[in-house]
Amino acid sequence: MVFKWREKKRREEEKSIAHSLSFEGLKEEIKDSLKQSADIAFHEIEKENHSILIIYLENIINTDQLHQHIIKPLERTSEELDPRSIANNINIGKISITNKLLDITEAILNGHAYIYGKGQACGVLADIAEKASRSLEKAETESLVFGPKVAFTEDLSTNMNVIRTNINDPNLCVEEFILGSRVKTKTYLIYIKDIAEPENVNTFKQRMKDLEVDSIIDSSVLAQMIEDNSYTVFPQLITTELPDRFSISLLHGKLGILVDRSPQAIIGPSTFLNFFESTEDLYMRWNMGTFLRMLRFTAIMLSVLLTPAYVSVLTYHYEVIPSSLLVSLGESRSKVPFPPVFEALLLEFIIELLREAGARLPTKVGQTMGIVGGIVIGQAAVEAGFTSNILIIIIAISALGSFTAPSYAIGTAVRIIRFPIIICAGLYGGVGIVFAFSFLLIHLLKLTTLGRPYLSPIYPLTISDLRYSLFRMPFQYMGKRPEANSPVDSEKMKASKKAEKKDVDE
């Protein structure tokens, strides 16, 4: 079946328009290829020495461009028009000449007008598309206090304009891919040619070329299709809506992908620690940026281990609790009929319900739902004896810790892995936590991103790259690009050695 479908596709690609047909026959040919769509429009221009037929979809073209730059110039001319003469007479920047039925159909679906002179061997495709798009706005999922606030939009041309504005380097390389067999989606692979490693470029290219899908709905879908391991909960490619983060990543030797109709870009290769970095760290002073990074890592560790530790201690290890705290713990749990593991899982489940409900509701209603719901349900659960007030505090700290991650995807992954660790803590206590954490660490060590270690620069240990991940060092100590990206040009600040020597002398 697959072979027959591909053979049929190949024959369609080779099929040419039968230009010996009359205009009526040509109209029927186009109508059949577009399945008799109701919004197909035809415009005929009849002159003494030539006849022209213009075919387009009326809902996705710019009508002003059609009338001002195509119809009027062709009506004014009196010479006999062949395809090249038509192309010279119309005032449209992007045009092409073809007689392939599949090319014509796809172009019309993308907002082109097909202009055909009667009796000619080919026709002209003119791009007069008018795509629905929004203007550049502030980022919503990656909000910043410092730095540029502009975010990507769904329009590929606008996004590319922003990137070209940020990086006006002649070595910025943009390669186009058309993905999807049914819904054609234009995709740009972007990198700086004298910085990005060729192996990374080839890996990205090969994985995109190997895709055989009907359509690419969004960049996040494409990221899942080309990543190394699709079964893990951890994302291996960063998706971002911030052009400045995208540009900084390119300058560090990474590669990026922009997808048409998607407001997010893909960055790779991306390590585990990259998901906890924020561009805001660069806009602050180095000591503030380092503090915030360490705060995020600490918050994530608390988010993963705090609730399992509570379950483990109350189930198996009462002896590690100080006597003064043991009294208050006993009083808070005196009315709770459930074991600690069930109590913790119940509260974690309620927190996730509140988070998901708040995300799906309108903004103002969602904020009210989160605050009021959390207070009311938490207070009612304590008074009803379903849970202890100490666990409410621990669950709240764990939830806040997962929200500190700049990447929404990694924050969700942290919240998911908390559940099996809590279950292991309830079954085997501290041994269960160690086992679950060891299994998690082994899993992370095995993961790769575009064939490179996911835990880099921790494993394999690259001390020089720690200043780009765990810490945010002063700029004079960041003169080289991260080694994990294997950049061709590793120097980004030529005066770095002089600056370091100056600091030592002082």
CSV table of C-alpha atoms in Angstrom, one decimal, residues 36-292:
chain,number,residue,atom,x,y,z
A,36,GLN,CA,-14.0,21.5,-6.5
A,37,SER,CA,-13.4,24.0,-3.6
A,38,ALA,CA,-16.0,26.8,-3.5
A,39,ASP,CA,-13.4,29.6,-3.0
A,40,ILE,CA,-11.6,29.0,-6.3
A,41,ALA,CA,-11.8,32.2,-8.4
A,42,PHE,CA,-11.1,32.8,-12.1
A,43,HIS,CA,-10.4,36.1,-13.9
A,44,GLU,CA,-10.2,36.3,-17.7
A,45,ILE,CA,-8.6,39.2,-19.6
A,46,GLU,CA,-9.6,39.3,-23.3
A,47,LYS,CA,-7.5,41.4,-25.7
A,48,GLU,CA,-7.3,41.6,-29.4
A,49,ASN,CA,-4.1,39.6,-29.7
A,50,HIS,CA,-4.0,37.6,-26.4
A,51,SER,CA,-6.2,36.0,-23.7
A,52,ILE,CA,-5.1,35.6,-20.1
A,53,LEU,CA,-6.6,33.4,-17.4
A,54,ILE,CA,-5.8,34.2,-13.7
A,55,ILE,CA,-6.6,31.5,-11.1
A,56,TYR,CA,-6.4,32.0,-7.3
A,57,LEU,CA,-8.2,31.2,-4.0
A,58,GLU,CA,-10.0,34.4,-3.1
A,59,ASN,CA,-9.8,34.0,0.7
A,60,ILE,CA,-6.1,33.9,1.1
A,61,ILE,CA,-4.8,36.5,-1.4
A,62,ASN,CA,-4.2,40.2,-1.2
A,63,THR,CA,-6.9,41.6,-3.5
A,64,ASP,CA,-5.2,45.0,-3.8
A,65,GLN,CA,-2.0,43.4,-5.1
A,66,LEU,CA,-4.1,41.3,-7.5
A,67,HIS,CA,-5.8,44.3,-9.0
A,68,GLN,CA,-3.0,46.9,-8.8
A,69,HIS,CA,0.0,44.7,-9.7
A,70,ILE,CA,-1.4,42.0,-11.9
A,71,ILE,CA,-4.7,42.7,-13.5
A,72,LYS,CA,-4.2,46.4,-14.4
A,73,PRO,CA,-0.7,46.0,-15.9
A,74,LEU,CA,-1.9,43.1,-18.0
A,75,GLU,CA,-5.0,45.0,-19.2
A,76,ARG,CA,-2.9,48.0,-20.2
A,77,THR,CA,-0.4,46.1,-22.3
A,78,SER,CA,-1.3,45.4,-26.0
A,79,GLU,CA,1.6,43.1,-26.9
A,80,GLU,CA,1.2,39.4,-27.2
A,81,LEU,CA,2.3,37.8,-23.9
A,82,ASP,CA,4.4,34.7,-23.4
A,83,PRO,CA,5.3,33.6,-19.8
A,84,ARG,CA,8.4,35.8,-19.6
A,85,SER,CA,6.5,38.8,-20.9
A,86,ILE,CA,3.8,38.3,-18.3
A,87,ALA,CA,6.5,38.0,-15.6
A,88,ASN,CA,8.0,41.3,-16.8
A,89,ASN,CA,4.7,43.1,-16.9
A,90,ILE,CA,3.4,42.3,-13.4
A,91,ASN,CA,4.8,44.1,-10.4
A,92,ILE,CA,5.3,41.2,-8.0
A,93,GLY,CA,8.6,40.3,-6.4
A,94,LYS,CA,8.3,36.5,-6.0
A,95,ILE,CA,7.3,34.8,-9.3
A,96,SER,CA,8.1,31.5,-11.0
A,97,ILE,CA,7.3,29.8,-14.3
A,98,THR,CA,5.9,26.2,-14.4
A,99,ASN,CA,3.5,23.8,-16.0
A,100,LYS,CA,3.5,21.1,-13.3
A,101,LEU,CA,0.0,20.5,-11.9
A,102,LEU,CA,1.2,19.6,-8.4
A,103,ASP,CA,3.4,22.8,-8.2
A,104,ILE,CA,0.5,24.9,-9.4
A,105,THR,CA,-1.9,23.4,-6.9
A,106,GLU,CA,0.4,23.8,-3.9
A,107,ALA,CA,1.2,27.3,-4.9
A,108,ILE,CA,-2.4,28.3,-5.2
A,109,LEU,CA,-3.1,26.8,-1.8
A,110,ASN,CA,-0.3,29.0,-0.4
A,111,GLY,CA,-1.7,32.2,-1.8
A,112,HIS,CA,-0.2,32.4,-5.3
A,113,ALA,CA,-2.1,33.4,-8.4
A,114,TYR,CA,-1.6,31.3,-11.6
A,115,ILE,CA,-1.4,33.5,-14.7
A,116,TYR,CA,-1.7,31.6,-18.0
A,117,GLY,CA,-1.6,33.0,-21.5
A,118,LYS,CA,-3.7,31.0,-23.9
A,119,GLY,CA,-1.7,28.7,-26.2
A,120,GLN,CA,1.5,29.0,-24.1
A,121,ALA,CA,3.5,26.0,-22.8
A,122,CYS,CA,3.8,27.4,-19.2
A,123,GLY,CA,2.2,29.8,-16.9
A,124,VAL,CA,3.4,32.2,-14.2
A,125,LEU,CA,2.9,31.8,-10.4
A,126,ALA,CA,2.9,35.1,-8.5
A,127,ASP,CA,3.0,35.3,-4.7
A,128,ILE,CA,0.2,37.6,-3.5
A,129,ALA,CA,-0.6,35.7,-0.3
A,130,GLU,CA,-2.1,37.6,2.6
A,131,LYS,CA,-1.5,35.5,5.8
A,132,ALA,CA,-3.4,36.1,9.0
A,133,SER,CA,-0.8,37.1,11.6
A,134,ARG,CA,-0.4,39.1,14.8
A,135,SER,CA,2.1,41.8,15.6
A,136,LEU,CA,5.1,41.2,17.8
A,137,GLU,CA,4.1,41.1,21.4
A,138,LYS,CA,5.5,40.4,24.9
A,139,ALA,CA,6.5,36.8,25.8
A,140,GLU,CA,3.9,35.0,27.9
A,141,THR,CA,5.4,31.6,28.9
A,142,GLU,CA,8.9,33.0,29.3
A,143,SER,CA,8.4,36.4,30.9
A,144,LEU,CA,11.5,38.5,31.8
A,145,VAL,CA,12.2,41.4,34.1
A,146,PHE,CA,15.4,42.5,32.2
A,147,GLY,CA,16.2,42.3,28.5
A,148,PRO,CA,14.1,42.4,25.3
A,149,LYS,CA,10.4,41.5,25.8
A,150,VAL,CA,9.5,40.7,22.2
A,151,ALA,CA,8.4,37.2,21.3
A,152,PHE,CA,8.1,35.2,18.2
A,153,THR,CA,4.8,35.2,16.2
A,154,GLU,CA,3.2,32.6,13.9
A,155,ASP,CA,4.5,34.3,10.8
A,156,LEU,CA,7.8,32.7,9.6
A,157,SER,CA,8.9,35.9,7.7
A,158,THR,CA,8.4,38.1,10.7
A,159,ASN,CA,10.4,35.7,12.9
A,160,MET,CA,13.2,35.5,10.4
A,161,ASN,CA,13.2,39.3,10.2
A,162,VAL,CA,13.8,39.5,14.0
A,163,ILE,CA,16.6,37.0,13.8
A,164,ARG,CA,18.3,38.8,11.0
A,165,THR,CA,18.0,42.0,13.0
A,166,ASN,CA,19.6,40.4,16.0
A,167,ILE,CA,22.4,38.7,14.1
A,168,ASN,CA,23.5,40.7,11.0
A,169,ASP,CA,26.3,38.3,10.3
A,170,PRO,CA,26.9,37.3,6.7
A,171,ASN,CA,27.8,33.8,8.0
A,172,LEU,CA,24.2,33.3,9.3
A,173,CYS,CA,23.1,30.4,7.2
A,174,VAL,CA,19.4,29.6,6.6
A,175,GLU,CA,18.4,26.4,4.9
A,176,GLU,CA,14.8,25.7,3.8
A,177,PHE,CA,12.9,22.4,4.2
A,178,ILE,CA,9.3,21.7,3.2
A,179,LEU,CA,7.9,19.1,5.6
A,180,GLY,CA,4.6,17.2,5.4
A,181,SER,CA,3.1,15.2,2.5
A,182,ARG,CA,-0.4,16.6,2.8
A,183,VAL,CA,0.0,20.0,4.6
A,184,LYS,CA,3.3,21.5,3.3
A,185,THR,CA,5.0,23.4,6.1
A,186,LYS,CA,8.0,25.6,5.4
A,187,THR,CA,10.8,25.2,7.9
A,188,TYR,CA,14.1,27.0,8.3
A,189,LEU,CA,17.3,25.4,9.7
A,190,ILE,CA,19.4,28.3,11.0
A,191,TYR,CA,23.0,28.3,12.2
A,192,ILE,CA,26.2,30.4,11.9
A,193,LYS,CA,28.3,28.6,9.4
A,194,ASP,CA,31.8,29.3,10.9
A,195,ILE,CA,30.6,28.5,14.5
A,196,ALA,CA,28.2,25.5,14.3
A,197,GLU,CA,29.8,22.1,14.1
A,198,PRO,CA,29.2,20.4,10.7
A,199,GLU,CA,28.2,17.1,12.5
A,200,ASN,CA,25.4,18.8,14.3
A,201,VAL,CA,24.2,20.4,11.1
A,202,ASN,CA,24.2,17.1,9.2
A,203,THR,CA,22.4,15.4,12.1
A,204,PHE,CA,19.6,18.0,12.0
A,205,LYS,CA,19.4,17.9,8.2
A,206,GLN,CA,19.2,14.1,8.1
A,207,ARG,CA,16.5,13.8,10.7
A,208,MET,CA,14.4,16.4,9.0
A,209,LYS,CA,14.8,14.7,5.6
A,210,ASP,CA,13.9,11.3,7.0
A,211,LEU,CA,10.5,12.6,8.3
A,212,GLU,CA,7.5,11.1,6.4
A,213,VAL,CA,4.4,12.7,8.0
A,214,ASP,CA,1.2,14.2,6.8
A,215,SER,CA,1.8,17.5,8.5
A,216,ILE,CA,3.8,19.4,11.1
A,217,ILE,CA,1.4,21.1,13.4
A,218,ASP,CA,3.8,23.0,15.6
A,219,SER,CA,7.5,23.3,16.4
A,220,SER,CA,7.0,21.4,19.6
A,221,VAL,CA,5.7,18.4,17.5
A,222,LEU,CA,8.7,18.6,15.2
A,223,ALA,CA,11.1,18.6,18.3
A,224,GLN,CA,9.5,15.4,19.5
A,225,MET,CA,9.9,13.8,16.1
A,226,ILE,CA,13.6,14.5,15.7
A,227,GLU,CA,14.8,14.1,19.3
A,228,ASP,CA,17.0,11.1,20.3
A,229,ASN,CA,14.6,9.4,22.7
A,230,SER,CA,10.9,9.8,22.4
A,231,TYR,CA,10.0,7.6,25.4
A,232,THR,CA,11.6,9.6,28.1
A,233,VAL,CA,9.7,12.3,30.0
A,234,PHE,CA,12.6,14.7,29.7
A,235,PRO,CA,12.7,17.0,26.6
A,236,GLN,CA,16.0,16.9,24.7
A,237,LEU,CA,15.5,20.0,22.5
A,238,ILE,CA,14.5,23.5,23.9
A,239,THR,CA,11.5,25.2,22.5
A,240,THR,CA,11.5,29.0,23.1
A,241,GLU,CA,9.4,32.0,22.2
A,242,LEU,CA,12.3,34.4,22.9
A,243,PRO,CA,14.3,35.7,19.9
A,244,ASP,CA,17.2,36.8,22.1
A,245,ARG,CA,17.6,33.3,23.6
A,246,PHE,CA,17.5,31.9,20.1
A,247,SER,CA,20.2,34.3,18.9
A,248,ILE,CA,22.4,33.8,22.0
A,249,SER,CA,22.2,30.0,21.4
A,250,LEU,CA,23.3,30.4,17.8
A,251,LEU,CA,26.3,32.5,18.8
A,252,HIS,CA,27.2,29.8,21.3
A,253,GLY,CA,27.4,27.2,18.5
A,254,LYS,CA,23.9,25.7,18.7
A,255,LEU,CA,21.4,25.3,15.8
A,256,GLY,CA,17.9,26.5,15.6
A,257,ILE,CA,14.7,25.7,13.7
A,258,LEU,CA,11.8,28.0,12.8
A,259,VAL,CA,8.5,26.5,11.7
A,260,ASP,CA,5.9,28.4,9.8
A,261,ARG,CA,2.6,28.9,11.8
A,262,SER,CA,4.4,28.3,15.1
A,263,PRO,CA,5.3,31.0,17.7
A,264,GLN,CA,8.2,28.9,19.1
A,265,ALA,CA,11.6,28.0,17.9
A,266,ILE,CA,13.7,24.9,18.5
A,267,ILE,CA,17.2,25.0,19.8
A,268,GLY,CA,19.7,22.1,19.9
A,269,PRO,CA,21.7,20.3,21.0
A,270,SER,CA,20.3,21.1,24.5
A,271,THR,CA,21.6,19.6,27.7
A,272,PHE,CA,19.7,19.0,30.9
A,273,LEU,CA,21.2,22.1,32.6
A,274,ASN,CA,20.3,24.3,29.6
A,275,PHE,CA,16.6,24.0,30.6
A,276,PHE,CA,17.3,25.8,33.9
A,277,GLU,CA,19.2,28.7,32.3
A,278,SER,CA,17.5,32.0,31.6
A,279,THR,CA,18.6,34.9,29.3
A,280,GLU,CA,17.8,37.1,32.2
A,281,ASP,CA,20.9,35.7,34.0
A,282,LEU,CA,23.1,37.5,31.4
A,283,TYR,CA,21.3,40.8,31.7
A,284,MET,CA,21.9,40.9,35.5
A,285,ARG,CA,25.3,41.2,37.3
A,286,TRP,CA,27.2,38.0,37.4
A,287,ASN,CA,26.8,37.4,41.1
A,288,MET,CA,23.0,38.0,40.9
A,289,GLY,CA,22.8,35.6,37.9
A,290,THR,CA,24.8,32.9,39.8
A,291,PHE,CA,22.6,33.2,42.8
A,292,LEU,CA,19.4,32.8,40.8
